[in-house]
Short mmCIF file of N, CA and C and ligand atoms in Angstrom, two decimals:
data_model
loop_
_atom_site.label_atom_id
_atom_site.label_comp_id
_atom_site.label_asym_id
_atom_site.label_seq_id
_atom_site.Cartn_x
_atom_site.Cartn_y
_atom_site.Cartn_z
N UNK A 19 30.84 -11.77 -117.20
CA UNK A 19 30.40 -12.88 -116.32
C UNK A 19 30.80 -12.56 -114.87
N UNK A 20 29.93 -12.89 -113.92
CA UNK A 20 30.24 -12.58 -112.51
C UNK A 20 31.37 -13.48 -112.01
N UNK A 21 31.99 -13.01 -110.91
CA UNK A 21 33.09 -13.80 -110.34
C UNK A 21 32.58 -15.17 -109.90
N UNK A 22 31.40 -15.19 -109.26
CA UNK A 22 30.92 -16.48 -108.74
C UNK A 22 30.65 -17.46 -109.88
N UNK A 23 30.27 -16.95 -111.05
CA UNK A 23 30.02 -17.86 -112.18
C UNK A 23 31.33 -18.46 -112.71
N UNK A 24 32.44 -17.74 -112.50
CA UNK A 24 33.73 -18.23 -113.02
C UNK A 24 34.53 -18.98 -111.98
N UNK A 25 34.11 -18.87 -110.69
CA UNK A 25 34.92 -19.40 -109.59
C UNK A 25 34.71 -20.90 -109.40
N UNK A 26 35.83 -21.60 -109.25
CA UNK A 26 35.75 -23.03 -108.94
C UNK A 26 36.73 -23.30 -107.79
N UNK A 27 36.25 -24.00 -106.75
CA UNK A 27 37.14 -24.44 -105.67
C UNK A 27 37.41 -25.92 -105.92
N UNK A 28 38.67 -26.28 -106.02
CA UNK A 28 39.00 -27.68 -106.28
C UNK A 28 40.29 -28.07 -105.56
N UNK A 29 40.50 -29.38 -105.39
CA UNK A 29 41.76 -29.85 -104.80
C UNK A 29 42.88 -29.55 -105.77
N UNK A 30 44.03 -29.15 -105.22
CA UNK A 30 45.19 -28.89 -106.07
C UNK A 30 45.77 -30.21 -106.59
N UNK A 31 46.36 -30.14 -107.77
CA UNK A 31 46.99 -31.31 -108.40
C UNK A 31 48.49 -31.05 -108.51
N UNK A 32 49.25 -32.09 -108.82
CA UNK A 32 50.70 -31.92 -108.87
C UNK A 32 51.11 -30.86 -109.90
N UNK A 33 50.33 -30.72 -110.98
CA UNK A 33 50.74 -29.72 -111.99
C UNK A 33 50.35 -28.28 -111.62
N UNK A 34 49.81 -28.08 -110.40
CA UNK A 34 49.58 -26.72 -109.89
C UNK A 34 50.80 -26.17 -109.16
N UNK A 35 51.82 -27.00 -108.93
CA UNK A 35 52.93 -26.59 -108.05
C UNK A 35 53.61 -25.30 -108.54
N UNK A 36 53.81 -25.16 -109.82
CA UNK A 36 54.49 -23.96 -110.35
C UNK A 36 53.68 -22.70 -110.03
N UNK A 37 52.37 -22.74 -110.33
CA UNK A 37 51.52 -21.55 -110.10
C UNK A 37 51.32 -21.30 -108.61
N UNK A 38 51.24 -22.37 -107.80
CA UNK A 38 51.10 -22.18 -106.36
C UNK A 38 52.32 -21.44 -105.81
N UNK A 39 53.51 -21.82 -106.28
CA UNK A 39 54.74 -21.15 -105.81
C UNK A 39 54.72 -19.67 -106.17
N UNK A 40 54.30 -19.35 -107.39
CA UNK A 40 54.27 -17.95 -107.83
C UNK A 40 53.23 -17.16 -107.06
N UNK A 41 52.05 -17.76 -106.90
CA UNK A 41 50.96 -17.07 -106.18
C UNK A 41 51.34 -16.83 -104.71
N UNK A 42 51.91 -17.86 -104.09
CA UNK A 42 52.31 -17.73 -102.68
C UNK A 42 53.37 -16.64 -102.52
N UNK A 43 54.32 -16.61 -103.43
CA UNK A 43 55.39 -15.60 -103.35
C UNK A 43 54.79 -14.20 -103.47
N UNK A 44 53.90 -14.03 -104.43
CA UNK A 44 53.31 -12.70 -104.64
C UNK A 44 52.51 -12.25 -103.41
N UNK A 45 51.65 -13.13 -102.91
CA UNK A 45 50.79 -12.73 -101.78
C UNK A 45 51.64 -12.53 -100.52
N UNK A 46 52.66 -13.38 -100.34
CA UNK A 46 53.54 -13.23 -99.18
C UNK A 46 54.21 -11.85 -99.18
N UNK A 47 54.79 -11.46 -100.31
CA UNK A 47 55.47 -10.15 -100.35
C UNK A 47 54.46 -9.01 -100.24
N UNK A 48 53.30 -9.13 -100.91
CA UNK A 48 52.28 -8.08 -100.80
C UNK A 48 51.85 -7.87 -99.34
N UNK A 49 51.81 -8.99 -98.60
CA UNK A 49 51.29 -8.92 -97.22
C UNK A 49 52.36 -8.47 -96.22
N UNK A 50 53.58 -9.02 -96.39
CA UNK A 50 54.58 -8.82 -95.33
C UNK A 50 55.71 -7.86 -95.73
N UNK A 51 55.93 -7.64 -97.02
CA UNK A 51 57.06 -6.79 -97.43
C UNK A 51 56.54 -5.41 -97.80
N UNK A 52 55.80 -4.81 -96.89
CA UNK A 52 55.16 -3.53 -97.21
C UNK A 52 56.12 -2.35 -97.01
N UNK A 53 57.32 -2.61 -96.47
CA UNK A 53 58.31 -1.54 -96.33
C UNK A 53 59.58 -1.93 -97.08
N UNK A 54 59.43 -2.67 -98.17
CA UNK A 54 60.60 -3.11 -98.93
C UNK A 54 60.97 -4.54 -98.57
N UNK A 55 61.92 -5.07 -99.32
CA UNK A 55 62.35 -6.47 -99.13
C UNK A 55 63.60 -6.49 -98.26
N UNK A 56 63.63 -7.36 -97.26
CA UNK A 56 64.88 -7.59 -96.53
C UNK A 56 65.26 -9.07 -96.63
N UNK A 57 66.44 -9.40 -96.10
CA UNK A 57 66.96 -10.76 -96.29
C UNK A 57 66.07 -11.80 -95.59
N UNK A 58 65.46 -11.44 -94.44
CA UNK A 58 64.59 -12.40 -93.74
C UNK A 58 63.42 -12.80 -94.62
N UNK A 59 62.77 -11.78 -95.18
CA UNK A 59 61.59 -12.05 -96.02
C UNK A 59 61.99 -12.79 -97.29
N UNK A 60 63.10 -12.36 -97.90
CA UNK A 60 63.53 -13.00 -99.15
C UNK A 60 63.86 -14.47 -98.91
N UNK A 61 64.55 -14.78 -97.79
CA UNK A 61 64.92 -16.18 -97.57
C UNK A 61 63.69 -17.00 -97.18
N UNK A 62 62.77 -16.40 -96.43
CA UNK A 62 61.53 -17.11 -96.07
C UNK A 62 60.75 -17.51 -97.34
N UNK A 63 60.65 -16.57 -98.28
CA UNK A 63 59.92 -16.86 -99.52
C UNK A 63 60.66 -17.90 -100.34
N UNK A 64 61.98 -17.77 -100.43
CA UNK A 64 62.76 -18.71 -101.24
C UNK A 64 62.64 -20.13 -100.68
N UNK A 65 62.70 -20.23 -99.35
CA UNK A 65 62.65 -21.58 -98.73
C UNK A 65 61.29 -22.24 -98.86
N UNK A 66 60.22 -21.43 -98.79
CA UNK A 66 58.88 -22.04 -98.66
C UNK A 66 58.03 -22.04 -99.91
N UNK A 67 58.36 -21.22 -100.89
CA UNK A 67 57.40 -21.00 -101.98
C UNK A 67 57.92 -21.38 -103.36
N UNK A 68 58.82 -22.33 -103.41
CA UNK A 68 59.28 -22.77 -104.73
C UNK A 68 58.32 -23.83 -105.29
N UNK A 69 58.43 -24.05 -106.60
CA UNK A 69 57.66 -25.14 -107.24
C UNK A 69 57.99 -26.48 -106.58
N UNK A 70 59.27 -26.68 -106.25
CA UNK A 70 59.70 -27.96 -105.67
C UNK A 70 59.05 -28.18 -104.30
N UNK A 71 59.01 -27.12 -103.48
CA UNK A 71 58.40 -27.25 -102.14
C UNK A 71 56.92 -27.60 -102.30
N UNK A 72 56.21 -26.91 -103.18
CA UNK A 72 54.78 -27.23 -103.36
C UNK A 72 54.62 -28.62 -103.96
N UNK A 73 55.53 -29.01 -104.84
CA UNK A 73 55.47 -30.37 -105.40
C UNK A 73 55.54 -31.41 -104.28
N UNK A 74 56.46 -31.18 -103.34
CA UNK A 74 56.59 -32.12 -102.21
C UNK A 74 55.35 -32.08 -101.33
N UNK A 75 54.81 -30.88 -101.06
CA UNK A 75 53.62 -30.78 -100.21
C UNK A 75 52.44 -31.51 -100.88
N UNK A 76 52.31 -31.33 -102.19
CA UNK A 76 51.18 -31.96 -102.88
C UNK A 76 51.29 -33.49 -102.87
N UNK A 77 52.51 -34.00 -102.73
CA UNK A 77 52.69 -35.46 -102.73
C UNK A 77 52.51 -36.05 -101.33
N UNK A 78 52.39 -35.19 -100.31
CA UNK A 78 52.33 -35.68 -98.93
C UNK A 78 50.89 -36.04 -98.53
N UNK A 79 50.76 -37.17 -97.83
CA UNK A 79 49.42 -37.57 -97.37
C UNK A 79 48.96 -36.73 -96.18
N UNK A 80 49.87 -35.94 -95.58
CA UNK A 80 49.51 -35.11 -94.42
C UNK A 80 49.04 -33.72 -94.84
N UNK A 81 49.03 -33.45 -96.15
CA UNK A 81 48.76 -32.10 -96.64
C UNK A 81 47.55 -32.10 -97.56
N UNK A 82 46.65 -31.12 -97.36
CA UNK A 82 45.54 -30.92 -98.32
C UNK A 82 45.62 -29.48 -98.81
N UNK A 83 45.74 -29.32 -100.10
CA UNK A 83 45.74 -27.97 -100.68
C UNK A 83 44.55 -27.87 -101.63
N UNK A 84 43.78 -26.80 -101.46
CA UNK A 84 42.69 -26.52 -102.40
C UNK A 84 42.95 -25.16 -103.02
N UNK A 85 42.51 -25.01 -104.26
CA UNK A 85 42.72 -23.75 -104.96
C UNK A 85 41.38 -23.13 -105.34
N UNK A 86 41.41 -21.79 -105.43
CA UNK A 86 40.28 -21.04 -106.00
C UNK A 86 40.72 -20.66 -107.41
N UNK A 87 39.99 -21.20 -108.38
CA UNK A 87 40.35 -20.97 -109.78
C UNK A 87 39.31 -20.04 -110.39
N UNK A 88 39.79 -19.00 -111.04
CA UNK A 88 38.87 -18.08 -111.72
C UNK A 88 39.20 -18.18 -113.20
N UNK A 89 38.23 -18.67 -113.98
CA UNK A 89 38.57 -19.04 -115.36
C UNK A 89 39.60 -20.16 -115.28
N UNK A 90 40.76 -19.98 -115.94
CA UNK A 90 41.78 -21.03 -115.83
C UNK A 90 42.96 -20.57 -114.99
N UNK A 91 42.79 -19.48 -114.21
CA UNK A 91 43.90 -18.94 -113.41
C UNK A 91 43.66 -19.15 -111.92
N UNK A 92 44.77 -19.30 -111.17
CA UNK A 92 44.65 -19.43 -109.72
C UNK A 92 44.56 -18.05 -109.08
N UNK A 93 43.57 -17.88 -108.21
CA UNK A 93 43.38 -16.60 -107.51
C UNK A 93 43.63 -16.74 -106.01
N UNK A 94 43.69 -17.97 -105.52
CA UNK A 94 43.93 -18.17 -104.10
C UNK A 94 44.11 -19.64 -103.79
N UNK A 95 44.62 -19.92 -102.59
CA UNK A 95 44.73 -21.32 -102.18
C UNK A 95 44.68 -21.41 -100.67
N UNK A 96 44.38 -22.62 -100.19
CA UNK A 96 44.46 -22.92 -98.76
C UNK A 96 45.27 -24.20 -98.60
N UNK A 97 46.17 -24.19 -97.64
CA UNK A 97 47.12 -25.29 -97.44
C UNK A 97 46.94 -25.76 -96.00
N UNK A 98 46.49 -27.01 -95.84
CA UNK A 98 46.17 -27.53 -94.51
C UNK A 98 47.08 -28.71 -94.20
N UNK A 99 47.66 -28.66 -93.01
CA UNK A 99 48.59 -29.71 -92.56
C UNK A 99 47.90 -30.50 -91.46
N UNK A 100 47.76 -31.82 -91.67
CA UNK A 100 46.93 -32.58 -90.71
C UNK A 100 47.69 -32.97 -89.45
N UNK A 101 49.03 -33.01 -89.50
CA UNK A 101 49.76 -33.54 -88.33
C UNK A 101 50.54 -32.48 -87.58
N UNK A 102 50.15 -31.21 -87.68
CA UNK A 102 50.84 -30.17 -86.91
C UNK A 102 50.42 -30.24 -85.45
N UNK A 103 51.32 -29.80 -84.58
CA UNK A 103 50.98 -29.75 -83.15
C UNK A 103 50.73 -28.30 -82.78
N UNK A 104 49.54 -28.03 -82.22
CA UNK A 104 49.18 -26.65 -81.89
C UNK A 104 49.98 -26.18 -80.67
N UNK A 105 50.52 -24.96 -80.74
CA UNK A 105 51.25 -24.44 -79.57
C UNK A 105 50.36 -24.25 -78.34
N UNK A 106 49.05 -24.19 -78.53
CA UNK A 106 48.13 -24.15 -77.38
C UNK A 106 47.73 -25.61 -77.12
N UNK A 107 48.19 -26.14 -75.98
CA UNK A 107 48.16 -27.60 -75.81
C UNK A 107 46.75 -28.19 -75.73
N UNK A 108 45.74 -27.34 -75.45
CA UNK A 108 44.38 -27.89 -75.37
C UNK A 108 43.71 -28.01 -76.73
N UNK A 109 44.40 -27.56 -77.80
CA UNK A 109 43.78 -27.56 -79.13
C UNK A 109 44.39 -28.67 -79.98
N UNK A 110 43.53 -29.50 -80.55
CA UNK A 110 43.98 -30.58 -81.43
C UNK A 110 43.27 -30.44 -82.77
N UNK A 111 43.92 -30.89 -83.82
CA UNK A 111 43.27 -30.86 -85.13
C UNK A 111 44.23 -30.32 -86.17
N UNK A 112 43.80 -30.29 -87.42
CA UNK A 112 44.67 -29.83 -88.50
C UNK A 112 44.92 -28.32 -88.43
N UNK A 113 46.04 -27.91 -89.01
CA UNK A 113 46.41 -26.49 -89.04
C UNK A 113 46.20 -25.91 -90.45
N UNK A 114 45.54 -24.77 -90.51
CA UNK A 114 45.53 -24.01 -91.77
C UNK A 114 46.88 -23.29 -91.83
N UNK A 115 47.77 -23.86 -92.61
CA UNK A 115 49.13 -23.32 -92.65
C UNK A 115 49.17 -22.01 -93.44
N UNK A 116 48.41 -21.97 -94.54
CA UNK A 116 48.34 -20.74 -95.35
C UNK A 116 46.98 -20.61 -96.01
N UNK A 117 46.48 -19.41 -95.99
CA UNK A 117 45.29 -19.07 -96.79
C UNK A 117 45.64 -17.79 -97.51
N UNK A 118 45.88 -17.89 -98.79
CA UNK A 118 46.40 -16.75 -99.55
C UNK A 118 45.49 -16.44 -100.74
N UNK A 119 44.97 -15.22 -100.76
CA UNK A 119 44.14 -14.76 -101.88
C UNK A 119 44.90 -13.64 -102.58
N UNK A 120 44.99 -13.72 -103.90
CA UNK A 120 45.69 -12.67 -104.64
C UNK A 120 44.95 -11.34 -104.47
N UNK A 121 45.72 -10.26 -104.36
CA UNK A 121 45.14 -8.96 -104.00
C UNK A 121 43.90 -8.53 -104.82
N UNK A 122 43.87 -8.66 -106.16
CA UNK A 122 42.67 -8.20 -106.88
C UNK A 122 41.41 -9.00 -106.53
N UNK A 123 41.60 -10.18 -105.92
CA UNK A 123 40.45 -11.04 -105.59
C UNK A 123 40.09 -11.00 -104.11
N UNK A 124 40.83 -10.19 -103.34
CA UNK A 124 40.51 -10.14 -101.91
C UNK A 124 39.19 -9.42 -101.68
N UNK A 125 38.57 -9.76 -100.57
CA UNK A 125 37.30 -9.16 -100.13
C UNK A 125 36.16 -9.47 -101.10
N UNK A 126 36.27 -10.64 -101.78
CA UNK A 126 35.21 -11.03 -102.71
C UNK A 126 34.69 -12.44 -102.39
N UNK A 127 34.95 -12.86 -101.14
CA UNK A 127 34.38 -14.12 -100.66
C UNK A 127 35.23 -15.36 -100.91
N UNK A 128 36.39 -15.20 -101.58
CA UNK A 128 37.19 -16.40 -101.88
C UNK A 128 37.81 -17.00 -100.63
N UNK A 129 38.27 -16.12 -99.71
CA UNK A 129 38.88 -16.62 -98.46
C UNK A 129 37.87 -17.45 -97.69
N UNK A 130 36.67 -16.90 -97.59
CA UNK A 130 35.60 -17.60 -96.86
C UNK A 130 35.28 -18.95 -97.53
N UNK A 131 35.22 -18.96 -98.86
CA UNK A 131 34.88 -20.19 -99.59
C UNK A 131 35.97 -21.25 -99.40
N UNK A 132 37.24 -20.83 -99.45
CA UNK A 132 38.34 -21.80 -99.28
C UNK A 132 38.38 -22.32 -97.85
N UNK A 133 38.14 -21.42 -96.89
CA UNK A 133 38.17 -21.84 -95.48
C UNK A 133 37.06 -22.84 -95.21
N UNK A 134 35.88 -22.60 -95.75
CA UNK A 134 34.76 -23.53 -95.56
C UNK A 134 35.09 -24.88 -96.18
N UNK A 135 35.70 -24.85 -97.36
CA UNK A 135 36.10 -26.10 -98.03
C UNK A 135 37.04 -26.90 -97.10
N UNK A 136 38.01 -26.19 -96.49
CA UNK A 136 38.97 -26.87 -95.60
C UNK A 136 38.28 -27.39 -94.34
N UNK A 137 37.38 -26.58 -93.79
CA UNK A 137 36.66 -27.01 -92.57
C UNK A 137 35.80 -28.24 -92.88
N UNK A 138 35.11 -28.22 -94.02
CA UNK A 138 34.27 -29.38 -94.40
C UNK A 138 35.13 -30.63 -94.56
N UNK A 139 36.32 -30.45 -95.17
CA UNK A 139 37.23 -31.59 -95.38
C UNK A 139 37.68 -32.15 -94.03
N UNK A 140 38.04 -31.26 -93.10
CA UNK A 140 38.51 -31.71 -91.78
C UNK A 140 37.37 -32.42 -91.04
N UNK A 141 36.19 -31.84 -91.13
CA UNK A 141 35.02 -32.42 -90.45
C UNK A 141 34.73 -33.82 -90.99
N UNK A 142 34.85 -33.96 -92.29
CA UNK A 142 34.54 -35.27 -92.88
C UNK A 142 35.60 -36.32 -92.49
N UNK A 143 36.76 -35.85 -92.02
CA UNK A 143 37.79 -36.79 -91.50
C UNK A 143 37.59 -37.04 -90.00
N UNK A 144 36.53 -36.47 -89.42
CA UNK A 144 36.26 -36.69 -88.00
C UNK A 144 36.98 -35.71 -87.08
N UNK A 145 37.59 -34.66 -87.64
CA UNK A 145 38.29 -33.69 -86.79
C UNK A 145 37.28 -32.84 -86.03
N UNK A 146 37.64 -32.48 -84.80
CA UNK A 146 36.71 -31.71 -83.96
C UNK A 146 37.05 -30.22 -83.93
N UNK A 147 38.26 -29.88 -84.38
CA UNK A 147 38.68 -28.47 -84.36
C UNK A 147 39.70 -28.25 -85.47
N UNK A 148 39.91 -26.98 -85.78
CA UNK A 148 40.90 -26.59 -86.78
C UNK A 148 41.55 -25.32 -86.24
N UNK A 149 42.83 -25.10 -86.52
CA UNK A 149 43.51 -23.95 -85.90
C UNK A 149 44.51 -23.34 -86.89
N UNK A 150 45.00 -22.19 -86.51
CA UNK A 150 45.96 -21.47 -87.37
C UNK A 150 46.65 -20.40 -86.54
N UNK A 151 47.69 -19.82 -87.11
CA UNK A 151 48.34 -18.68 -86.47
C UNK A 151 48.34 -17.52 -87.44
N UNK A 152 48.28 -16.31 -86.89
CA UNK A 152 48.30 -15.10 -87.73
C UNK A 152 49.18 -14.06 -87.04
N UNK A 153 50.03 -13.43 -87.82
CA UNK A 153 50.95 -12.40 -87.30
C UNK A 153 50.13 -11.27 -86.66
N UNK A 154 50.59 -10.77 -85.52
CA UNK A 154 49.83 -9.75 -84.78
C UNK A 154 49.65 -8.46 -85.60
N UNK A 155 50.51 -8.26 -86.62
CA UNK A 155 50.39 -7.05 -87.44
C UNK A 155 49.57 -7.24 -88.71
N UNK A 156 48.97 -8.43 -88.88
CA UNK A 156 48.23 -8.72 -90.11
C UNK A 156 46.75 -8.33 -89.93
N UNK A 157 46.46 -7.05 -90.15
CA UNK A 157 45.12 -6.52 -89.85
C UNK A 157 44.02 -7.24 -90.62
N UNK A 158 44.29 -7.58 -91.89
CA UNK A 158 43.23 -8.25 -92.68
C UNK A 158 42.89 -9.61 -92.08
N UNK A 159 43.93 -10.38 -91.72
CA UNK A 159 43.69 -11.70 -91.13
C UNK A 159 42.97 -11.56 -89.79
N UNK A 160 43.35 -10.55 -89.00
CA UNK A 160 42.74 -10.39 -87.67
C UNK A 160 41.28 -9.95 -87.77
N UNK A 161 40.91 -9.33 -88.90
CA UNK A 161 39.49 -9.01 -89.13
C UNK A 161 38.74 -10.21 -89.70
N UNK A 162 39.44 -10.99 -90.51
CA UNK A 162 38.80 -12.08 -91.25
C UNK A 162 38.44 -13.27 -90.36
N UNK A 163 39.41 -13.78 -89.57
CA UNK A 163 39.17 -15.05 -88.88
C UNK A 163 38.06 -14.97 -87.82
N UNK A 164 38.00 -13.93 -87.00
CA UNK A 164 36.89 -13.90 -86.02
C UNK A 164 35.51 -13.91 -86.67
N UNK A 165 35.35 -13.20 -87.80
CA UNK A 165 34.03 -13.23 -88.44
C UNK A 165 33.72 -14.61 -89.02
N UNK A 166 34.77 -15.44 -89.21
CA UNK A 166 34.54 -16.80 -89.71
C UNK A 166 34.38 -17.80 -88.55
N UNK A 167 34.27 -17.27 -87.33
CA UNK A 167 33.99 -18.15 -86.18
C UNK A 167 35.22 -18.60 -85.42
N UNK A 168 36.39 -17.99 -85.70
CA UNK A 168 37.63 -18.38 -85.02
C UNK A 168 37.82 -17.54 -83.77
N UNK A 169 38.32 -18.23 -82.73
CA UNK A 169 38.53 -17.56 -81.44
C UNK A 169 40.03 -17.49 -81.18
N UNK A 170 40.49 -16.37 -80.67
CA UNK A 170 41.91 -16.23 -80.33
C UNK A 170 42.16 -16.99 -79.03
N UNK A 171 43.05 -17.99 -79.09
CA UNK A 171 43.22 -18.85 -77.91
C UNK A 171 44.63 -18.76 -77.31
N UNK A 172 45.50 -17.97 -77.93
CA UNK A 172 46.85 -17.84 -77.37
C UNK A 172 47.78 -17.13 -78.32
N UNK A 173 49.05 -17.15 -77.98
CA UNK A 173 50.06 -16.53 -78.84
C UNK A 173 51.21 -17.53 -79.04
N UNK A 174 51.99 -17.30 -80.06
CA UNK A 174 53.20 -18.10 -80.27
C UNK A 174 54.23 -17.24 -80.99
N UNK A 175 55.49 -17.66 -80.91
CA UNK A 175 56.54 -16.90 -81.57
C UNK A 175 56.99 -17.64 -82.82
N UNK A 176 57.04 -16.92 -83.94
CA UNK A 176 57.52 -17.50 -85.20
C UNK A 176 58.91 -16.91 -85.43
N UNK A 177 59.88 -17.77 -85.72
CA UNK A 177 61.25 -17.27 -85.83
C UNK A 177 61.72 -17.36 -87.28
N UNK A 178 62.19 -16.23 -87.81
CA UNK A 178 62.79 -16.20 -89.15
C UNK A 178 64.20 -15.66 -88.99
N UNK A 179 65.18 -16.49 -89.40
CA UNK A 179 66.59 -16.09 -89.31
C UNK A 179 66.94 -15.53 -87.93
N UNK A 180 66.45 -16.18 -86.89
CA UNK A 180 66.81 -15.78 -85.53
C UNK A 180 65.99 -14.62 -84.99
N UNK A 181 65.14 -14.00 -85.82
CA UNK A 181 64.30 -12.90 -85.31
C UNK A 181 62.90 -13.42 -84.99
N UNK A 182 62.33 -12.87 -83.91
CA UNK A 182 61.05 -13.38 -83.42
C UNK A 182 59.89 -12.51 -83.89
N UNK A 183 58.85 -13.15 -84.37
CA UNK A 183 57.63 -12.44 -84.79
C UNK A 183 56.48 -13.04 -83.98
N UNK A 184 55.74 -12.18 -83.27
CA UNK A 184 54.64 -12.69 -82.44
C UNK A 184 53.39 -12.98 -83.31
N UNK A 185 52.81 -14.11 -83.07
CA UNK A 185 51.59 -14.52 -83.79
C UNK A 185 50.48 -14.83 -82.80
N UNK A 186 49.24 -14.58 -83.19
CA UNK A 186 48.10 -15.07 -82.42
C UNK A 186 47.77 -16.48 -82.91
N UNK A 187 47.25 -17.29 -81.98
CA UNK A 187 46.75 -18.62 -82.34
C UNK A 187 45.22 -18.53 -82.31
N UNK A 188 44.60 -18.95 -83.40
CA UNK A 188 43.13 -18.97 -83.49
C UNK A 188 42.67 -20.42 -83.65
N UNK A 189 41.52 -20.74 -83.07
CA UNK A 189 40.96 -22.06 -83.35
C UNK A 189 39.44 -21.97 -83.48
N UNK A 190 38.90 -22.99 -84.10
CA UNK A 190 37.44 -23.07 -84.28
C UNK A 190 37.01 -24.51 -84.04
N UNK A 191 35.97 -24.67 -83.25
CA UNK A 191 35.39 -26.00 -83.06
C UNK A 191 34.56 -26.36 -84.27
N UNK A 192 34.69 -27.60 -84.71
CA UNK A 192 33.89 -28.07 -85.85
C UNK A 192 32.77 -28.92 -85.29
N UNK A 193 31.56 -28.66 -85.74
CA UNK A 193 30.43 -29.41 -85.19
C UNK A 193 30.39 -30.78 -85.85
N UNK A 194 30.04 -31.76 -85.04
CA UNK A 194 29.94 -33.10 -85.60
C UNK A 194 28.79 -33.15 -86.60
N UNK A 195 29.00 -33.86 -87.71
CA UNK A 195 27.94 -33.97 -88.71
C UNK A 195 26.72 -34.63 -88.10
N UNK A 196 25.58 -34.05 -88.37
CA UNK A 196 24.33 -34.62 -87.89
C UNK A 196 24.02 -34.23 -86.45
N UNK A 197 25.02 -33.55 -85.79
CA UNK A 197 24.78 -33.20 -84.37
C UNK A 197 23.96 -31.93 -84.27
C1 COA B 1 42.93 -12.63 -94.97
C2 COA B 1 42.39 -13.12 -96.34
C3 COA B 1 42.69 -14.62 -96.47
C4 COA B 1 40.87 -12.89 -96.37
O1 COA B 1 40.35 -13.43 -97.58
P1 COA B 1 39.31 -12.61 -98.48
O2 COA B 1 38.92 -13.47 -99.63
O3 COA B 1 39.86 -11.28 -98.79
O4 COA B 1 38.10 -12.44 -97.45
P2 COA B 1 36.53 -12.58 -97.73
O5 COA B 1 36.14 -11.78 -98.91
O6 COA B 1 36.15 -14.02 -97.74
O7 COA B 1 36.00 -11.85 -96.41
C5 COA B 1 35.01 -12.35 -95.57
C6 COA B 1 34.77 -11.35 -94.45
O8 COA B 1 35.97 -11.21 -93.66
C7 COA B 1 36.11 -9.86 -93.21
N1 COA B 1 37.27 -9.24 -93.88
C8 COA B 1 38.04 -9.80 -94.87
N2 COA B 1 39.03 -8.96 -95.23
C9 COA B 1 38.88 -7.85 -94.47
C10 COA B 1 39.60 -6.63 -94.40
N3 COA B 1 40.66 -6.38 -95.19
N4 COA B 1 39.19 -5.70 -93.51
C11 COA B 1 38.11 -5.91 -92.71
N5 COA B 1 37.38 -7.08 -92.75
C12 COA B 1 37.77 -8.03 -93.62
C13 COA B 1 34.82 -9.14 -93.66
O9 COA B 1 33.88 -9.32 -92.63
C14 COA B 1 34.46 -9.95 -94.90
O10 COA B 1 33.07 -9.86 -95.22
P3 COA B 1 32.54 -8.60 -96.06
O11 COA B 1 33.50 -8.39 -97.21
O12 COA B 1 31.17 -9.05 -96.51
O13 COA B 1 32.53 -7.44 -95.10
C15 COA B 1 43.02 -12.32 -97.51
O14 COA B 1 42.91 -10.93 -97.23
C16 COA B 1 44.47 -12.63 -97.80
O15 COA B 1 44.79 -13.57 -98.51
N6 COA B 1 45.38 -11.82 -97.23
C17 COA B 1 46.81 -11.97 -97.52
C18 COA B 1 47.39 -13.25 -96.96
C19 COA B 1 47.05 -13.43 -95.50
O16 COA B 1 47.23 -12.53 -94.69
N7 COA B 1 46.57 -14.64 -95.18
C20 COA B 1 46.24 -14.99 -93.82
C21 COA B 1 47.48 -15.34 -93.12
S1 COA B 1 47.15 -16.00 -91.55
#
């Protein structure tokens, strides 16, 4: 059966928290721990990707998480925070906090499908723009977002355990429905 026949994009539920934590941990290390594990990366993953953290995010009215399910397994997710403040002061709207596709499913359209789902959700809430940050060394993300209509609008510093990592800020205008 083709991937598209098995793929379902749906809102995450509270009982997805365990698998979301595992998936996020795996994709985070695959993406950022390419020269081995250090304490910064290990503590970042431990703090952000536990079942408990995802359980709390799923219970929050400020958070929308959607998953890409292939068969009965999770292959990716998108996590959107509605009340984040963009470091580029002219940009307002929800933040795509994480878009993570498991490595065997990358480059098969899942990222694009999840991003569209999030953009449609934001648009239906009346949002005019959506934004995100991507590490300057994340080549896949830097290739992906511009082709999805995102424009680089600035930079920001992300700090892990006192060390600074430079990120680009990307945003996309959402067209008003019917306009
Ligand atoms: C970045 C990421 C979300 C992209 O998702 P994806 O499902 O692999 O991307 P898609 O298949 O939807 O790609 C759509 C288009 O984006 C571009 N693109 C995506 N990945 C690319 C890559 N590795 N190199 C070059 N272009 C790429 C291509 O134009 C692609 O279209 P094509 O395959 O028809 O050429 C995914 O690689 C990922 O999860 N990476 C690890 C986590 C991460 O870095 N997340 C983003 C943090 S900000």
